[in-house]
mmCIF file of C-alpha atoms and ligand atoms in Angstrom:
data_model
loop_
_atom_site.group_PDB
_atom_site.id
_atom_site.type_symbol
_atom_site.label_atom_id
_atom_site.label_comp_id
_atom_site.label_asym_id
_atom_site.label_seq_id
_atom_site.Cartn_x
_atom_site.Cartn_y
_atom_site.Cartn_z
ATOM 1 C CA UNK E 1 135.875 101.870 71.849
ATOM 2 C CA UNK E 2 133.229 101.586 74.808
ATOM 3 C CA UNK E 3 132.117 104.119 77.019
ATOM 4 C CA UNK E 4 130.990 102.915 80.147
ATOM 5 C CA UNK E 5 127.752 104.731 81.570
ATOM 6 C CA UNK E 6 128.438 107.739 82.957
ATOM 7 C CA UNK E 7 127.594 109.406 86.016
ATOM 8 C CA UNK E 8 128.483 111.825 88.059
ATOM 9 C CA UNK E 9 128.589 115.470 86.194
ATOM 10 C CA UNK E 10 128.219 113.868 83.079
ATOM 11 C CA UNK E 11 125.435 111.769 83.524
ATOM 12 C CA UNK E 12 123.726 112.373 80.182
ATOM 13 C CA UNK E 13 120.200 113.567 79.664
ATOM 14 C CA UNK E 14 117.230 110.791 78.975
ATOM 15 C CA UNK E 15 118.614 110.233 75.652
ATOM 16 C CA UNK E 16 118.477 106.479 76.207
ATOM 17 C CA UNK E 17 114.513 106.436 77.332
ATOM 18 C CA UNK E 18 112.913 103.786 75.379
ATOM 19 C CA UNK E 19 110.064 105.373 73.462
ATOM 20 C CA UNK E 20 107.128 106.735 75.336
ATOM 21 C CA UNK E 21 103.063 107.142 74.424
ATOM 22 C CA UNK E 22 103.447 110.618 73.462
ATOM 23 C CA UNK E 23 106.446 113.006 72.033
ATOM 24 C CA UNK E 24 106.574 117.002 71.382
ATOM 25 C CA UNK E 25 109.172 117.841 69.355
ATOM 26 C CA UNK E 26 110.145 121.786 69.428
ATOM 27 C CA UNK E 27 112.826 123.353 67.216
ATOM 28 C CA UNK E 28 113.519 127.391 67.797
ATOM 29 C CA UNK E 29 115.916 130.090 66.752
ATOM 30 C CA UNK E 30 117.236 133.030 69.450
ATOM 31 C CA UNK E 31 116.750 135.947 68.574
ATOM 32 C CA UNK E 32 118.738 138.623 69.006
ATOM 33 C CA UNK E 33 119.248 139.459 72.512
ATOM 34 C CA UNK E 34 117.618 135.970 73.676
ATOM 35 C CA UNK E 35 120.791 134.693 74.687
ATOM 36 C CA UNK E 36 120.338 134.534 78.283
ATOM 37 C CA UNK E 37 116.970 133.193 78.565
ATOM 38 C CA UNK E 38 117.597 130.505 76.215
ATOM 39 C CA UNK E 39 120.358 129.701 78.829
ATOM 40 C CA UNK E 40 118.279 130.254 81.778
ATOM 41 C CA UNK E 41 115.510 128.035 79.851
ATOM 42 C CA UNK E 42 117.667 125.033 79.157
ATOM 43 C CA UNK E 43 119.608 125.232 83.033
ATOM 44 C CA UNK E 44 115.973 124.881 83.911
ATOM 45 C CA UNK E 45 115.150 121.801 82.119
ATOM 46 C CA UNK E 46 115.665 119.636 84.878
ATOM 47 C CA UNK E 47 113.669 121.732 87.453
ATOM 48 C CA UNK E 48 110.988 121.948 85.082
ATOM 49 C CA UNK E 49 110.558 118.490 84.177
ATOM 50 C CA UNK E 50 110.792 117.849 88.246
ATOM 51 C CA UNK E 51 107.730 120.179 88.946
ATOM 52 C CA UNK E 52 105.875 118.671 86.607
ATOM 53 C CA UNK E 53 106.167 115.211 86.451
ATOM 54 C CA UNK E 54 106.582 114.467 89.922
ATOM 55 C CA UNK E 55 103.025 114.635 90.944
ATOM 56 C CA UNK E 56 102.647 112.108 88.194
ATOM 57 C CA UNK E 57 105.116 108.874 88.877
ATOM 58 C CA UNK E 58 103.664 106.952 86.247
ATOM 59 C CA UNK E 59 103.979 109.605 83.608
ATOM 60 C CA UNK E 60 107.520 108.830 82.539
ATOM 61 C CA UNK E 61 107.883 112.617 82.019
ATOM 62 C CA UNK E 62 111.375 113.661 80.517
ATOM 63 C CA UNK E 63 112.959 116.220 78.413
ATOM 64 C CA UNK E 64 116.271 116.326 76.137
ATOM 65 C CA UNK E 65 117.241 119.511 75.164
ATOM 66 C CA UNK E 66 119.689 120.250 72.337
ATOM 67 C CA UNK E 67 121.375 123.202 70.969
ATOM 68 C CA UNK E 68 122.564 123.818 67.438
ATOM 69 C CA UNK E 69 125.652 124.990 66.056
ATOM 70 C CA UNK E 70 124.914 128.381 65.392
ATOM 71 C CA UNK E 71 124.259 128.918 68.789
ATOM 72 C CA UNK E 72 126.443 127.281 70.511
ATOM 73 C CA UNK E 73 129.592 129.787 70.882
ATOM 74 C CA UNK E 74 126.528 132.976 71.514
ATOM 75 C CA UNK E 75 125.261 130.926 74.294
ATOM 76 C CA UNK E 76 128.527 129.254 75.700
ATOM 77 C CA UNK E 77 131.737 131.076 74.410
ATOM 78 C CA UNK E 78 134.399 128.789 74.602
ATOM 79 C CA UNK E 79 134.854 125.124 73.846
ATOM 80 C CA UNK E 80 132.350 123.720 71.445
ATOM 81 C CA UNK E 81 132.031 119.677 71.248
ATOM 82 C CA UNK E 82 134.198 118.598 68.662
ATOM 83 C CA UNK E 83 131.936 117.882 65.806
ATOM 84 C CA UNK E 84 128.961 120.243 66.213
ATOM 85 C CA UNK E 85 128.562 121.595 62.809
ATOM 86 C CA UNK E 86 124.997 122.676 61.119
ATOM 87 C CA UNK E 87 123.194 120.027 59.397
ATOM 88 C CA UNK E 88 124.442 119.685 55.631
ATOM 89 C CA UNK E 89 121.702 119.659 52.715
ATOM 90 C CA UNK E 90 122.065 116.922 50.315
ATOM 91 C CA UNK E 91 120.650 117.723 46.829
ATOM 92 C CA UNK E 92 120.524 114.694 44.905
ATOM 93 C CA UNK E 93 118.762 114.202 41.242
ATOM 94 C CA UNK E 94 115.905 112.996 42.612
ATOM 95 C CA UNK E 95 115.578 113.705 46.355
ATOM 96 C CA UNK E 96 116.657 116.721 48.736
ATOM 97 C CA UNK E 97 117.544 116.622 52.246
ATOM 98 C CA UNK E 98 117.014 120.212 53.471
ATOM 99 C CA UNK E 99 119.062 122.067 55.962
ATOM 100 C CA UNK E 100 116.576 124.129 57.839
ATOM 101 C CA UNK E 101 117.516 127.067 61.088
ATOM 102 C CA UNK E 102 117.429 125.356 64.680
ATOM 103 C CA UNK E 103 119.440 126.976 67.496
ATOM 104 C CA UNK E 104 117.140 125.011 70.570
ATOM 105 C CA UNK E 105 115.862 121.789 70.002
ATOM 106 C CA UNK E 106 113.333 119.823 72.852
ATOM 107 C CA UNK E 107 112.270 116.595 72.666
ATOM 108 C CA UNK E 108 109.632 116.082 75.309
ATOM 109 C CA UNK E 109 108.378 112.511 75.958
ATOM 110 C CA UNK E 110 105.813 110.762 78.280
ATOM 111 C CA UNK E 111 103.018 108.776 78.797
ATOM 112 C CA UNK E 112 100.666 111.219 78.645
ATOM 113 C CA UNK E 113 99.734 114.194 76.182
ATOM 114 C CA UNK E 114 98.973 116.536 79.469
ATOM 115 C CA UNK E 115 102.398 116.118 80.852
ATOM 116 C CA UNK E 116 104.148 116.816 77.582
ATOM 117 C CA UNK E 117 101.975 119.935 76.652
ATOM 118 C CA UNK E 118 102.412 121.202 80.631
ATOM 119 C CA UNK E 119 106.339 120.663 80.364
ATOM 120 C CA UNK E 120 105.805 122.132 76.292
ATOM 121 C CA UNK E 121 103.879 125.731 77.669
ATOM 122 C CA UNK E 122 106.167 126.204 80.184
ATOM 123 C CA UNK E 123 109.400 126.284 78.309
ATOM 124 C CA UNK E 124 108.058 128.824 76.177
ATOM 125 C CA UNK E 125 106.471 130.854 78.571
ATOM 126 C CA UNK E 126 109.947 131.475 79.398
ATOM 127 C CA UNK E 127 111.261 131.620 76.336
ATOM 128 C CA UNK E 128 108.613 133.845 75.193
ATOM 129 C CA UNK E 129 109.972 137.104 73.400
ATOM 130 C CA UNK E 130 113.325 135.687 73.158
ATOM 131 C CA UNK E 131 113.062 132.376 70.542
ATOM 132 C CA UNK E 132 110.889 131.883 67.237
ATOM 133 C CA UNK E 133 109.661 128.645 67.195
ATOM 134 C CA UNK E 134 110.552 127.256 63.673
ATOM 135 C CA UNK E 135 108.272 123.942 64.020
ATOM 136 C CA UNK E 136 106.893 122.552 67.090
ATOM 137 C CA UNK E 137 105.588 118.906 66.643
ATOM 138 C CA UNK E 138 102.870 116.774 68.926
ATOM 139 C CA UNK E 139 104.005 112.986 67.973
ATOM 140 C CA UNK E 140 102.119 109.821 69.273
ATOM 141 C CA UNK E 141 102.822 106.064 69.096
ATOM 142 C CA UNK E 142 100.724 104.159 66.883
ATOM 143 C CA UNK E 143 99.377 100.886 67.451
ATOM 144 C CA UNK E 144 102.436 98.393 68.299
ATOM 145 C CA UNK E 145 105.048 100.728 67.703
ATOM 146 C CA UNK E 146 103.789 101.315 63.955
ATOM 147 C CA UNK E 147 104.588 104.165 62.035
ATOM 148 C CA UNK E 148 101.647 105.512 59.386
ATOM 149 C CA UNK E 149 103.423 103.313 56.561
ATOM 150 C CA UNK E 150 102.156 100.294 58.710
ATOM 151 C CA UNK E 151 105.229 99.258 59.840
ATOM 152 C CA UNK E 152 107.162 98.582 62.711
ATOM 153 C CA UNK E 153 109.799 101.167 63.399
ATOM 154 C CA UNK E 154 112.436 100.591 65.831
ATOM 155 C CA UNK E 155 113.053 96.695 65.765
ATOM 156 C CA UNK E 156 117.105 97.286 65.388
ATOM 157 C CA UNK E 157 117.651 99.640 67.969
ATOM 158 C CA UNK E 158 120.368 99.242 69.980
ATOM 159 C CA UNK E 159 119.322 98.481 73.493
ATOM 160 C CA UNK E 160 121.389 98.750 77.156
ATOM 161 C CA UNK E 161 125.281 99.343 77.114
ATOM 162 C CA UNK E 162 125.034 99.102 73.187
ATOM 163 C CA UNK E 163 122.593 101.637 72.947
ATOM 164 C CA UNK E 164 125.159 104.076 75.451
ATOM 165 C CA UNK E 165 128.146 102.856 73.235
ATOM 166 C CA UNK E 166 125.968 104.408 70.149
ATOM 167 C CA UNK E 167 124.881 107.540 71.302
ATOM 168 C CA UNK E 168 126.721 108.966 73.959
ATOM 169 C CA UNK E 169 130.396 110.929 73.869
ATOM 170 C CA UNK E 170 133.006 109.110 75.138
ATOM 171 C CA UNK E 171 136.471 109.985 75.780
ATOM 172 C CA UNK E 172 137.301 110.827 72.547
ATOM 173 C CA UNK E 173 136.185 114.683 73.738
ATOM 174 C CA UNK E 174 136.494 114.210 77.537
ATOM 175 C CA UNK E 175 134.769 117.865 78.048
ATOM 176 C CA UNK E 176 131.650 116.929 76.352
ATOM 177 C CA UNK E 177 131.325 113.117 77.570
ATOM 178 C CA UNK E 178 128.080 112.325 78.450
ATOM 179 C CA UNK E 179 126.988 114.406 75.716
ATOM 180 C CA UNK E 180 125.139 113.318 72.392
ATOM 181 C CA UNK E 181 124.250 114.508 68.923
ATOM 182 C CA UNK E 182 121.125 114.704 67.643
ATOM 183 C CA UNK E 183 120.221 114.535 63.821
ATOM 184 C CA UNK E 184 116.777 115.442 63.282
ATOM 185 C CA UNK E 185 114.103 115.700 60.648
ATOM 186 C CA UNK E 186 110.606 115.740 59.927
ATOM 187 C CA UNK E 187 109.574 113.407 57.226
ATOM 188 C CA UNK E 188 106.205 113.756 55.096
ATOM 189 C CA UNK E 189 104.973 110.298 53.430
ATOM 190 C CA UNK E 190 103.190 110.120 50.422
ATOM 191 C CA UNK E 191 100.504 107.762 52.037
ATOM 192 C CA UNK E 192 97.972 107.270 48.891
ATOM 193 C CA UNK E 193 100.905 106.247 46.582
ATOM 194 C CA UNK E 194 102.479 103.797 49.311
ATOM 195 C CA UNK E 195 98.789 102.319 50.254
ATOM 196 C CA UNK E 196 98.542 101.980 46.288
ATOM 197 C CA UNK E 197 101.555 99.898 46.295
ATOM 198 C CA UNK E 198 100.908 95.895 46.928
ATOM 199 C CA UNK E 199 101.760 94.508 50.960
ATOM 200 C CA UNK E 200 104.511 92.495 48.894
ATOM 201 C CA UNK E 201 106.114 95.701 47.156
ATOM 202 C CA UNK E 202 106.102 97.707 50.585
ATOM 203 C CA UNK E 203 107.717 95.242 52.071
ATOM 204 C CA UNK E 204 110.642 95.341 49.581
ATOM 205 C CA UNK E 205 111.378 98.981 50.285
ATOM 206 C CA UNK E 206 111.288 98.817 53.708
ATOM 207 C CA UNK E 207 113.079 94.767 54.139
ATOM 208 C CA UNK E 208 111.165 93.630 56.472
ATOM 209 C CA UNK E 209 107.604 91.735 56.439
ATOM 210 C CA UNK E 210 104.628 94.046 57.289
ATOM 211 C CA UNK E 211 102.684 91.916 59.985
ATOM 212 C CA UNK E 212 105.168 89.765 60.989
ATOM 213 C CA UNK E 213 108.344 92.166 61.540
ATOM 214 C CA UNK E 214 110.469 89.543 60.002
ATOM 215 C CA UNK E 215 114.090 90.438 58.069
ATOM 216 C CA UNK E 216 113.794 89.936 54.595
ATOM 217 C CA UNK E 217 116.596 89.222 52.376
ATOM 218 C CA UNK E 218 115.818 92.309 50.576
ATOM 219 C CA UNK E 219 119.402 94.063 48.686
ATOM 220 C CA UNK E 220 118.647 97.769 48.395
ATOM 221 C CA UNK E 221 115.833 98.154 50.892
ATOM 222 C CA UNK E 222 115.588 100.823 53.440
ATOM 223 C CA UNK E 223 117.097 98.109 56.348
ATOM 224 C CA UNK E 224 119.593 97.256 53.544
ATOM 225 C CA UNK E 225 120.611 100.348 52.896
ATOM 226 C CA UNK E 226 121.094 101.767 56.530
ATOM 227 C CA UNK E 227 122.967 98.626 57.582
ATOM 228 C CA UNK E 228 126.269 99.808 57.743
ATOM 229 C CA UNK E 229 129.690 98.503 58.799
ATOM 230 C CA UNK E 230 132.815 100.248 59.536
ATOM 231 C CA UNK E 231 136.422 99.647 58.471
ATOM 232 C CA UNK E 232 136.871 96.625 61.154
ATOM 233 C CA UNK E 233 133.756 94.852 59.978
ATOM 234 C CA UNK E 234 131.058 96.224 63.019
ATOM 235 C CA UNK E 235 128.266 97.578 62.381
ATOM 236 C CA UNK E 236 127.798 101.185 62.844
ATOM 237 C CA UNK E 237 124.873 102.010 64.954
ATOM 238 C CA UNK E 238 122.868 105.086 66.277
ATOM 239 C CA UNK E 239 120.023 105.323 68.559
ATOM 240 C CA UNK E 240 116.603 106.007 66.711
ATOM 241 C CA UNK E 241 113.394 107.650 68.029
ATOM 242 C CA UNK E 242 111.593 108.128 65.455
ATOM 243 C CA UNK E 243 107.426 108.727 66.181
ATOM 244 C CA UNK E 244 104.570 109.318 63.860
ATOM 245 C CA UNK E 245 102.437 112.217 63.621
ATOM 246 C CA UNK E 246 99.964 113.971 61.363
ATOM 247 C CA UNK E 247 96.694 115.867 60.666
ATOM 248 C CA UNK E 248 94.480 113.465 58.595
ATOM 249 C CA UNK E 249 91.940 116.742 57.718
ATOM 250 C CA UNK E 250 95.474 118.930 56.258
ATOM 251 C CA UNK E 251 96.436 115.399 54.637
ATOM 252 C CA UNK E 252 99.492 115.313 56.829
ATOM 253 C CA UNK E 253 101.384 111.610 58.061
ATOM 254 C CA UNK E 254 104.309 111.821 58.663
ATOM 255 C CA UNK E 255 107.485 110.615 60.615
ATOM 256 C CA UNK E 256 109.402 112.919 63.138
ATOM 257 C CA UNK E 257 112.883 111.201 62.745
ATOM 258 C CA UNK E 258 115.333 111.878 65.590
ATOM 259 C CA UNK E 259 119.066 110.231 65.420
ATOM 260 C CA UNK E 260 121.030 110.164 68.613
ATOM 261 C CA UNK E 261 124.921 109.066 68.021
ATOM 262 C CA UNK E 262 128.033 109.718 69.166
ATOM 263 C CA UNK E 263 129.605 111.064 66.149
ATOM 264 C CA UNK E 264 127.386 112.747 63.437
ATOM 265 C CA UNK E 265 129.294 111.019 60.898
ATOM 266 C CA UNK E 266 127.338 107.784 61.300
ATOM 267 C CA UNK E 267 123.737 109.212 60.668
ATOM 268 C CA UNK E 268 124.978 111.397 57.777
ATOM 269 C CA UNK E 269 126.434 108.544 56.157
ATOM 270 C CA UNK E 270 123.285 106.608 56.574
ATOM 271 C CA UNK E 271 121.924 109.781 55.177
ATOM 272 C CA UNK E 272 124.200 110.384 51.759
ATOM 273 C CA UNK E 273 123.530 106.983 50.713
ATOM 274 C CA UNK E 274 119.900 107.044 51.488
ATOM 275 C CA UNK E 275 119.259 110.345 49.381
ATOM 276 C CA UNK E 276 122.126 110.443 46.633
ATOM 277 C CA UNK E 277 123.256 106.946 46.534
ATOM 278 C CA UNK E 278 126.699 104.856 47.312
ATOM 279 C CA UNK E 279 128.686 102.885 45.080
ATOM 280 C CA UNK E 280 125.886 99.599 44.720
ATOM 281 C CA UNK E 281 123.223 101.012 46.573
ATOM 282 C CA UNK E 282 120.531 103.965 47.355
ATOM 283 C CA UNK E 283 119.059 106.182 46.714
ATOM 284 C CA UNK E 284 116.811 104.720 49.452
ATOM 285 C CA UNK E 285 113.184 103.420 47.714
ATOM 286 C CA UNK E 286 111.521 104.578 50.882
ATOM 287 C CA UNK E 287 111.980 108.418 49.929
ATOM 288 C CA UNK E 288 109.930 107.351 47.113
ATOM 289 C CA UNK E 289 107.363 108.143 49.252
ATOM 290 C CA UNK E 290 108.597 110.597 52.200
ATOM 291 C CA UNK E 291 109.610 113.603 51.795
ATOM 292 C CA UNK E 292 112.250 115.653 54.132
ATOM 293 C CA UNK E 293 111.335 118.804 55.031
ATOM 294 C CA UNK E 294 113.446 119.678 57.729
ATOM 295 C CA UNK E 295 116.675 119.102 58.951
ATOM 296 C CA UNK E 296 119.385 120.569 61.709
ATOM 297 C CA UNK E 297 122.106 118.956 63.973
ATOM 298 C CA UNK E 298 122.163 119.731 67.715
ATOM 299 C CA UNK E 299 124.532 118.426 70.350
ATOM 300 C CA UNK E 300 122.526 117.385 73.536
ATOM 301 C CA UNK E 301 124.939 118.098 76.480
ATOM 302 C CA UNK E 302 125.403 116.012 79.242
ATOM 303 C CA UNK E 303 122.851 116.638 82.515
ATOM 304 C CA UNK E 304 125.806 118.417 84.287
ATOM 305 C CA UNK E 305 126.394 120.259 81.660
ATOM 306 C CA UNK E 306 123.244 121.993 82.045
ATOM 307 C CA UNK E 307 123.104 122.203 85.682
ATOM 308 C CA UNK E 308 126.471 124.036 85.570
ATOM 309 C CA UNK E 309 126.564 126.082 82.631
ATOM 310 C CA UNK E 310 129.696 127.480 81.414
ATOM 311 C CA UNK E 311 129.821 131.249 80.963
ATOM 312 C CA UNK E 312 129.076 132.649 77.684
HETATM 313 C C1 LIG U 401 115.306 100.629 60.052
HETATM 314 C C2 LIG U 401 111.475 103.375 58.904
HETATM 315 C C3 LIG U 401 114.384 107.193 58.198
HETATM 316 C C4 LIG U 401 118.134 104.540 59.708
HETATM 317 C C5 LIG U 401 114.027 101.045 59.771
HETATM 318 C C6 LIG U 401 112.873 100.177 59.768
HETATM 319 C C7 LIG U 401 111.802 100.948 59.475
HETATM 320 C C8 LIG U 401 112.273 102.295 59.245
HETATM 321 C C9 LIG U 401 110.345 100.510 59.389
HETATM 322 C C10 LIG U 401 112.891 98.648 60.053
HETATM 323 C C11 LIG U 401 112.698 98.281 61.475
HETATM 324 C C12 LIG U 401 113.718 98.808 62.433
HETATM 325 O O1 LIG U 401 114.790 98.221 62.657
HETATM 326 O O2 LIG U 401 113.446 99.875 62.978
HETATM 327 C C13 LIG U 401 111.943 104.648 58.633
HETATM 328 C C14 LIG U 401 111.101 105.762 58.228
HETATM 329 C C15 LIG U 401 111.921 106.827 58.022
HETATM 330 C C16 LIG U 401 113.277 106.398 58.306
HETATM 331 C C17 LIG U 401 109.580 105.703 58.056
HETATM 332 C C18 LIG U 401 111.590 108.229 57.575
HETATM 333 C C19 LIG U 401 110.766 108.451 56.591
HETATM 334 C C20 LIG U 401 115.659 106.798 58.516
HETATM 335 C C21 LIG U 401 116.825 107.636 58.454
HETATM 336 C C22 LIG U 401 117.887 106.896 58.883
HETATM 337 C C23 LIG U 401 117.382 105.579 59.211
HETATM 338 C C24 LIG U 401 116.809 109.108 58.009
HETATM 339 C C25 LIG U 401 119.343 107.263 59.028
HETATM 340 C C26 LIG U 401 119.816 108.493 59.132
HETATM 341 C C27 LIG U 401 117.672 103.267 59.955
HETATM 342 C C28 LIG U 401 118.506 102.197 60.502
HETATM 343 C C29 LIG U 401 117.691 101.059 60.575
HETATM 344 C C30 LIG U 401 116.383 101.475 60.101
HETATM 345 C C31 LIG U 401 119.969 102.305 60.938
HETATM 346 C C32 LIG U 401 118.088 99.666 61.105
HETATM 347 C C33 LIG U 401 118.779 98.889 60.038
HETATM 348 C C34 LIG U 401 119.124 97.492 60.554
HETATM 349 O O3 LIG U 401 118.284 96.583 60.427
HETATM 350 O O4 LIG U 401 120.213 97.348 61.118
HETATM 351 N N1 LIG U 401 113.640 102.316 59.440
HETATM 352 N N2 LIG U 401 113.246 105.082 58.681
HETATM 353 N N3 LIG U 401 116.027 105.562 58.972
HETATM 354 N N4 LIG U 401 116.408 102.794 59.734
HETATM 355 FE FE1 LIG U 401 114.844 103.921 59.148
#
């Protein structure tokens, strides 16, 4: 099943960007009666990130904007992409994966904090009156791609036509190619219990070393766990951007975890064994000591998609 890059009209947003220097993650609800300046907000994404990041070449400025499944059929009408559902909770004995309200979701990315704020304020200037924002996070990389547990995040991406062949819609829903989904959640770690823990130990939960970034042969690990094949014996892969933040005087470090795939069902299977378990494996030893506390599904259309937007 490959799905050659597209272009044209469904050229997809900057899903595939490698990780930038800085991230601002926004999730909102529309109110009642928002409707048409959430759609006049997201058919100006493109403008938007033009104005602003064009004076700035070396800023690496872009935006992908997502929209939930609640919202989809207020804003659009019509066809929906095929597997847009909201996010599902998964209430284990021991760990919860909460399914929290997100109609518009923005991920924001550059190489600068200015550039992200800028692109940030405007899109709610305009959306002012008409969305609430439900959580609006400023991310940042850390160190060589680090995140606050100390290690490196990000190793197994896929990269280049791989990385397309995991994220993006193919044919398999020809109105919506292009198009991606986007599981996201905002993760809060436990950092005095993991620091407590020996380099050894942490490097069991997550299976790989800590300075090194070497694989280890670890059954049951985080890697372990999320290495998944499908029926013919491949590997099942998304795209990951995941990027630390936190507010060391509130006691906050966390992870802002963003899945882009082309089907949901990959990251949520990821996710079920992760937080209840699978036959021989999970739950995951990493939610030990990181806590979910959001979650939602959004499907990011392709760039035409928004340039042309279907009536509603
Ligand atoms: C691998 C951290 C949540 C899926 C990794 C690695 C780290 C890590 C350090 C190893 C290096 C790498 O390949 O990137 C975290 C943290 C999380 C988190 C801190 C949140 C607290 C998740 C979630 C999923 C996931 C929610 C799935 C829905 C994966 C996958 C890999 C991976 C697929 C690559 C496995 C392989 O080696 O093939 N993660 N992760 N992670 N993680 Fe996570």
């Amino acid at each position: 099943m490959t799905s050659p890059l597209p272009s044209g009209e469904m050229l997809p947003q900057p899903v595939l960007n490698p990780p930038a220097s800085v991230a601002v993650f926004l999730v909102a609800t529309i109110e009642p009666g928002g409707e048409g300046a959430a759609r006049e907000a997201l058919g100006s994404v493109a403008g938007l990130v033009r104005s602003v990041g064009f004076p700035s070449p070396d800023g690496g400025l872009g935006c992908v904007a997502g929209v939930g499944s609640r919202a989809w059929s207020r804003l659009f009408g019509g066809r929906r992409p095929a597997e847009l559902h909201p996010f599902r909770e998964l209430a284990g004995p021991r760990h919860h994966a909460p399914s929290t309200p997100g109609d518009l979701f923005f991920h924001i990315r550059a190489a600068r904090t200015d550039l992200c704020f800028a692109l940030a304020a405007e899109l709610l200037r305009r959306l002012r009156g008409a969305v609430t924002v439900r959580d609006e996070t400023q991310a940042f990389s850390y160190f060589d791609s680090r995140n606050l547990l100390g290690f490196v995040d990000g190793t197994e991406n896929p990269v280049g036509q791989a990385a397309a062949d995991a994220a993006l819609v193919g044919d398999e829903d020809p109105g919506f190619r292009g198009g991606s989904y986007a599981l996201v959640q905002k993760y809060l770690h436990d950092v005095d219990a993991w620091d407590a823990l020996a380099v050894e130990a942490q490097e069991k939960v997550i299976g790989r070393t800590k300075l090194t970034n070497l694989e280890l042969d670890a059954p049951g690990s985080h890697k372990d766990i999320n290495t998944v094949l499908g029926p013919d014996g491949a590997e099942l892969r998304i795209l990951r951007s995941a990027m630390p933040f936190g507010r060391p005087g509130h006691g906050e470090f966390g992870t802002y975890f963003v899945a882009y795939a082309r089907t949901p069902g990959i990251p949520e299977t990821m996710l079920r064994t992760m937080f209840l378990g699978g036959p021989g494996s999970g739950p995951d030893p990493l939610l030990d000591y990181s806590r979910a506390v959001t979650g939602s599904l959004f499907f990011v259309p392709s760039a035409g998609f928004l340039d042309d937007l279907p009536g509603s």
